[in-house]
Short mmCIF file of C-alpha atoms in Angstrom, two decimals:
data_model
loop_
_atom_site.label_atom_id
_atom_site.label_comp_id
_atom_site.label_asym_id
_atom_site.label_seq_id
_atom_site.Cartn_x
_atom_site.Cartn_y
_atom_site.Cartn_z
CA UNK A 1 169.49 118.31 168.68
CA UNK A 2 166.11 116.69 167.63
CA UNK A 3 165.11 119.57 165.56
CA UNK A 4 165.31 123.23 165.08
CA UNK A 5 165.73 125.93 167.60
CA UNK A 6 162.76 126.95 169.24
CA UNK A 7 161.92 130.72 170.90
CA UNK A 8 159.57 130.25 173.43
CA UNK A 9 156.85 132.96 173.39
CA UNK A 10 155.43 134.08 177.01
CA UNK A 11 151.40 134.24 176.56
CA UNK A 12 151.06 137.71 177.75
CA UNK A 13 154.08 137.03 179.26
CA UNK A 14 152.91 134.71 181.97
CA UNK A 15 149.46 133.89 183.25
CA UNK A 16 150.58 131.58 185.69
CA UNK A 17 153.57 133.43 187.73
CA UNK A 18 152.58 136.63 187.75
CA UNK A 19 149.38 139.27 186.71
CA UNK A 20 149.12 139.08 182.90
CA UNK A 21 150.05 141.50 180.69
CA UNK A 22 152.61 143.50 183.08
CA UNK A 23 155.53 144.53 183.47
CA UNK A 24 155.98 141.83 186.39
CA UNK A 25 154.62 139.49 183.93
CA UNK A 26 157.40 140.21 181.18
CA UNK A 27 159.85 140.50 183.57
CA UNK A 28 158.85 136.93 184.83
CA UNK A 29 158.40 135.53 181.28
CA UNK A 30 162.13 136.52 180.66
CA UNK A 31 163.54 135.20 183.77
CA UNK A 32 161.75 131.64 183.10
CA UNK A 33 163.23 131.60 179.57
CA UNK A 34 161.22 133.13 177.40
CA UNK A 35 162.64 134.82 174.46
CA UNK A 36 159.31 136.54 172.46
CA UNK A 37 156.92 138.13 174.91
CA UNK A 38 152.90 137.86 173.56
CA UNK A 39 151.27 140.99 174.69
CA UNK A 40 147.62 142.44 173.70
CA UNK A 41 147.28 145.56 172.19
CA UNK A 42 143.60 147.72 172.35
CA UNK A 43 143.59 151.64 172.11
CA UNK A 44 141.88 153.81 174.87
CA UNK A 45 139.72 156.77 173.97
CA UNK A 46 142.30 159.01 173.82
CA UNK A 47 144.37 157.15 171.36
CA UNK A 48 147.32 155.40 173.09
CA UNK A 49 147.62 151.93 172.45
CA UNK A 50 147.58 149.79 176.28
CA UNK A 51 147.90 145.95 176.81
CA UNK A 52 144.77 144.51 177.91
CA UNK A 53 143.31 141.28 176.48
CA UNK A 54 139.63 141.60 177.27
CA UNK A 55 137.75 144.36 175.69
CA UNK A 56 136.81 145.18 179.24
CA UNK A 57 139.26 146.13 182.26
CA UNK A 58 137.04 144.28 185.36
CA UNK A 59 138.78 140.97 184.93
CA UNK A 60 142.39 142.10 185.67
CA UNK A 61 141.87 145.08 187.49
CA UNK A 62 140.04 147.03 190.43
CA UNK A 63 138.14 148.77 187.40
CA UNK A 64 134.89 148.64 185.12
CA UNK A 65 134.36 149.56 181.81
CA UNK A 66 135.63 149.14 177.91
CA UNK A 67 138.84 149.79 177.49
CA UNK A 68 137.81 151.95 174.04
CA UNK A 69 135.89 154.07 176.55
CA UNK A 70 138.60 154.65 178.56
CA UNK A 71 141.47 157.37 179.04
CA UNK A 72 144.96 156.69 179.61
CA UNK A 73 144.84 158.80 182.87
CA UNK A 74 141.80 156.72 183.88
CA UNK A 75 144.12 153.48 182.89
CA UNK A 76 147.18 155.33 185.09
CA UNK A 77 144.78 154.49 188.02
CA UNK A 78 143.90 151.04 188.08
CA UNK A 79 145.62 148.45 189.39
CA UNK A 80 146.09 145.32 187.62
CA UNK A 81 148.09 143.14 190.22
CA UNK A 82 145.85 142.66 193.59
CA UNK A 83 143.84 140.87 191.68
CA UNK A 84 146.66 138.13 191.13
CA UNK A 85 148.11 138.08 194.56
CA UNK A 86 149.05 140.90 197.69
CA UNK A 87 152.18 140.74 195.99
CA UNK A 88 151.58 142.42 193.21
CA UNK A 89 149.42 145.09 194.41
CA UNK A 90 150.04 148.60 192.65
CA UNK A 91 150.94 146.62 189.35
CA UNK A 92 149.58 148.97 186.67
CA UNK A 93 148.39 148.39 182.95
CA UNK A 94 151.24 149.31 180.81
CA UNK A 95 150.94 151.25 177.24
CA UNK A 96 152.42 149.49 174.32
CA UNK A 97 155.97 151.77 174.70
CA UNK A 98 156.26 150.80 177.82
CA UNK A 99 156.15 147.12 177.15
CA UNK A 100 158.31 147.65 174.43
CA UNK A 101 160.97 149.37 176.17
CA UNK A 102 161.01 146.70 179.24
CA UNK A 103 161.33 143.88 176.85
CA UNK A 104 164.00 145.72 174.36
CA UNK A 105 167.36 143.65 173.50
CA UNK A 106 166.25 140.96 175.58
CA UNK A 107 163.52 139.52 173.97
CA UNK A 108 161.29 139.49 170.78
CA UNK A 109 157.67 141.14 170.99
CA UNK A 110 154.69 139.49 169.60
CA UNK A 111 151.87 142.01 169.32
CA UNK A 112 148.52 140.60 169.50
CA UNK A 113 146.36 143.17 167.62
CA UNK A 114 142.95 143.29 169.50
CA UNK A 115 141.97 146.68 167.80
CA UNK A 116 142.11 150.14 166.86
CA UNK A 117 141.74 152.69 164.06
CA UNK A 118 141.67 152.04 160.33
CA UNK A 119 145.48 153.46 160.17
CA UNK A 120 146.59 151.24 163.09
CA UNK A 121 149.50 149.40 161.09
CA UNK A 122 150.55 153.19 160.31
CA UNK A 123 150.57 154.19 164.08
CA UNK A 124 151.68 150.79 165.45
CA UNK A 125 155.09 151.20 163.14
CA UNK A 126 155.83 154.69 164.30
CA UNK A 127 155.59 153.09 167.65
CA UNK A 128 158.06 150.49 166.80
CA UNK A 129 160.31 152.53 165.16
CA UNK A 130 160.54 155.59 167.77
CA UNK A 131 161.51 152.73 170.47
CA UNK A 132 164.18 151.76 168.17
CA UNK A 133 162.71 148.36 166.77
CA UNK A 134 163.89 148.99 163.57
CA UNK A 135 166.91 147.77 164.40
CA UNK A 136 166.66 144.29 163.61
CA UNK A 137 164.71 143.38 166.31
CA UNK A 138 162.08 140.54 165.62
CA UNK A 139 158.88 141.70 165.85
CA UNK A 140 155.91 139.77 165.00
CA UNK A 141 152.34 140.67 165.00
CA UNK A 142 149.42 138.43 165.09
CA UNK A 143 146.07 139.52 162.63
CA UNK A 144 142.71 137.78 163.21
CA UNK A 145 141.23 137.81 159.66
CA UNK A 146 138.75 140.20 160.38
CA UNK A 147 141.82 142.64 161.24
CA UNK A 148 143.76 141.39 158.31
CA UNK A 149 143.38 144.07 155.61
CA UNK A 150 143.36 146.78 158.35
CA UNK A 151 147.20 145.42 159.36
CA UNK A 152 148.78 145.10 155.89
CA UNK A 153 150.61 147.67 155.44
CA UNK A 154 152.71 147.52 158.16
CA UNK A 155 156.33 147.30 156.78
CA UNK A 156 158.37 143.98 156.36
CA UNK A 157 160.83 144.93 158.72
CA UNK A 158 157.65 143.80 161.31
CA UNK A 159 156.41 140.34 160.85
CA UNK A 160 152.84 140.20 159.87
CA UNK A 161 151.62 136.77 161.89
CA UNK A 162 147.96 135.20 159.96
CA UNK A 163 147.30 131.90 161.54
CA UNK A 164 146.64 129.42 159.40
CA UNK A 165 143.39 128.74 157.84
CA UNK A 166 143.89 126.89 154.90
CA UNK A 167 146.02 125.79 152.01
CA UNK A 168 145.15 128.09 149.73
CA UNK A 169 145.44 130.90 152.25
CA UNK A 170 148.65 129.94 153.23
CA UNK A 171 149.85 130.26 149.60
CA UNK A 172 148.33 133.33 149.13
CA UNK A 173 149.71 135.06 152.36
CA UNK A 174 153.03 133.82 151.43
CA UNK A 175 152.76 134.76 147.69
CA UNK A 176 151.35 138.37 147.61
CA UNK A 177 150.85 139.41 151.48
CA UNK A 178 154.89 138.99 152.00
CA UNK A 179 154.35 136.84 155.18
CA UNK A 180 156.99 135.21 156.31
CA UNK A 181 155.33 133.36 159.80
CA UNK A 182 152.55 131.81 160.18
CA UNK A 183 150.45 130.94 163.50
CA UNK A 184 149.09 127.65 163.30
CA UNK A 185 146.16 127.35 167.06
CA UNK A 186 146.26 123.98 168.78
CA UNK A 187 142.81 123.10 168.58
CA UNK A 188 142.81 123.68 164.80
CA UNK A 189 146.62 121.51 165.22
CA UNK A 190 147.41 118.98 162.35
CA UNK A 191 150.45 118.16 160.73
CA UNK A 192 149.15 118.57 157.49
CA UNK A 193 148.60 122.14 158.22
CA UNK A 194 151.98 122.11 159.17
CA UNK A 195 153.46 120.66 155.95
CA UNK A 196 150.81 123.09 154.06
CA UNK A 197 152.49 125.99 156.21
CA UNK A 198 155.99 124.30 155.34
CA UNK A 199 155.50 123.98 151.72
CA UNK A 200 154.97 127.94 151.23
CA UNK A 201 158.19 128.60 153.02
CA UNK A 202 156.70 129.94 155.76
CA UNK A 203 157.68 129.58 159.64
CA UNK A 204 155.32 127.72 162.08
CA UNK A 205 154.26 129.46 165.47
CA UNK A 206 152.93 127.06 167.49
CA UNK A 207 150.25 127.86 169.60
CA UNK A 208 149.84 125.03 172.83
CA UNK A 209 147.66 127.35 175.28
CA UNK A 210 145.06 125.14 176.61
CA UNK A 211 144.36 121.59 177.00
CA UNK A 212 147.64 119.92 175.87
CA UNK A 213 150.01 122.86 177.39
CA UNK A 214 152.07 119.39 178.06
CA UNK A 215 155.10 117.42 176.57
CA UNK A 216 152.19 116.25 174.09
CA UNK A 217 151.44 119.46 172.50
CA UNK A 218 155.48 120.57 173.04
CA UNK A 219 156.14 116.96 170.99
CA UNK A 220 153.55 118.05 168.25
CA UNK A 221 155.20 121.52 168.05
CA UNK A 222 158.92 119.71 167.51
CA UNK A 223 157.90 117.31 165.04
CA UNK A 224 155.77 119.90 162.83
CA UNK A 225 159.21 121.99 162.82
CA UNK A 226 157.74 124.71 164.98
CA UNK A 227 160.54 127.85 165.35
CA UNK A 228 158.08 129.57 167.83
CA UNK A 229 156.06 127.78 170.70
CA UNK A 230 153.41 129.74 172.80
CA UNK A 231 152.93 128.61 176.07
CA UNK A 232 151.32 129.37 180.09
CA UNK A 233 153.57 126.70 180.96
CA UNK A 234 157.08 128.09 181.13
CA UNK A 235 157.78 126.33 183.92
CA UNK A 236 157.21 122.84 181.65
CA UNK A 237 158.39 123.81 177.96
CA UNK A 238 161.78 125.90 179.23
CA UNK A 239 163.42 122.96 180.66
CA UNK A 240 161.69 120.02 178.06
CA UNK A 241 163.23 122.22 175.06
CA UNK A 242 166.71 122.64 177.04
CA UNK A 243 167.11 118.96 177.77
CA UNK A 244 166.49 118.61 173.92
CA UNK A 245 169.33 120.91 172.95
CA UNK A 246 166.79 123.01 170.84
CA UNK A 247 166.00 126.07 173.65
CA UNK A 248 166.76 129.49 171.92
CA UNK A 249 168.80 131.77 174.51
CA UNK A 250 169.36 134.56 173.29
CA UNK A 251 167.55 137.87 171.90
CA UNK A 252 165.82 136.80 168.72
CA UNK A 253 166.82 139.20 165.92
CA UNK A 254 164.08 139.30 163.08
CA UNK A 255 165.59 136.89 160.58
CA UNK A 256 165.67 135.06 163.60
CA UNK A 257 169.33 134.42 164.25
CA UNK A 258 170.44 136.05 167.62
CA UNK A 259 170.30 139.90 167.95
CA UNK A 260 173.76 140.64 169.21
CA UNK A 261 177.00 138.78 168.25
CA UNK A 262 176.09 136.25 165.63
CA UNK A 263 177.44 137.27 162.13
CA UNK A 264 177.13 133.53 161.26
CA UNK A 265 173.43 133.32 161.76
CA UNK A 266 174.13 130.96 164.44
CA UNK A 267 171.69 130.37 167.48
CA UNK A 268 172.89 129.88 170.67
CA UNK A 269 170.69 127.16 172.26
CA UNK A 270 170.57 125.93 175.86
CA UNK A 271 171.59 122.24 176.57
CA UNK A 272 170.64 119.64 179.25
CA UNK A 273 172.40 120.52 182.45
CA UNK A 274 172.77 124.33 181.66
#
């Protein structure tokens, strides 16, 4: 192997193959290989949290509106797949359980806080733990730094994801915030960002979305010691990771050895050919 196992994270679990942000779409993601599933979390007006990435539902479904003004039985009637393809007509917008529960013991989750209410990391936990993610399961959740403080509290067993901004940051997060992973964007890429990330003991999550979704960015990713990539190109990074011996398989558990049947902390990885 050329490095150390990598779990390949499904941007809202594929925008390519199937509607995004779906259950099609995780179900996809996982199929391709993909063993963390990104998905973006917003609250309605009636408090449940749904996965939507826009603040807005008219880009991914037959609906207008804000998604804040919205009610989950108003959400219950959209559809979020014709827009895709005929194929996935009647695809609706799942709530965060239900992306949980479709994704549970088969792959990670990585919760992409969009918003919600000051005691979010409070109700976002009891979410978690009700659908039985307290189990060992790796769960990571990324904070923009305007969301930081509000997504703090939420208990180490769930992996508080900052990306990187700086050295100093880095130290900090890693020092008093207790974070253990760190999300490092491509277009803000370097690999002295990666050794800062590095030197705190922290674990890179690669971000490639975007212009160099390619064996460029996947290189860059490798070399900077990336545990996590996030991709739309499944179809590319799966089988460039496998030939490499370095493709995570299995369920990642949150100290990010396998979930099931690995006492030894061992990670099963794919090899060329498999």
């Amino acid at each position: 192997p050329t490095g150390a196992p990598v779990i390949v994270v499904g941007h809202r679990g594929t925008t390519r193959f199937a509607p995004e942000n779906t259950l099609a779409a995780f179900e996809k993601a996982i199929d391709m290989g993909a063993r963390s599933i990104e998905v973006d979390v917003r609250m309605t007006r009636d408090g449940e949290f749904v996965i939507m990435h826009d603040p807005w539902v008219d880009r991914t479904t037959n609906g207008t509106g804000l998604v804040s003004q919205m009610t989950l039985a108003e959400f219950r009637k959209l559809d979020a797949g014709s827009w895709f393809s005929p194929s996935f007509a009647g695809e609706r917008v799942p709530t965060l359980r239900e992306a949980l529960r479709a994704v549970k013991g088969r792959a990670a989750v990585d919760i992409d806080f969009k918003s919600g209410p000051d005691n979010s990391a409070e109700l976002i936990t009891q979410i978690l733990d009700e659908e039985g993610f307290d189990d060992g399961t790796l769960v990571t959740v990324f904070v923009r730094a305007w969301n930081y403080k509000k997504m703090k509290p939420l208990p180490q067993r769930y992996a508080l994801r900052p990306h990187f901004q700086n050295a100093a940051h880095a130290a900090q997060a890693a020092r008093e915030d207790g974070v253990e992973i760190m999300g490092l964007r491509r277009r803000g890429f370097s690999f002295a960002a990666a050794r800062s990330i590095a030197d705190n003991n922290l674990v890179l999550f690669a971000n490639v979305m975007g212009g160099q979704d390619d064996a460029e960015g996947f290189n860059d990713s490798l070399r900077a010691g990336a545990r996590f990539i996030q991709t739309d190109r499944l179809d590319l990074l799966v089988p460039w990771l496998a030939e490499r011996g370095v493709l995570v398989e299995c369920a990642p558990a949150r100290d990010l050895a396998c979930l099931d049947d690995q006492p030894n902390g061992a990670v099963r990885v794919a090899t060329a050919g498999r």
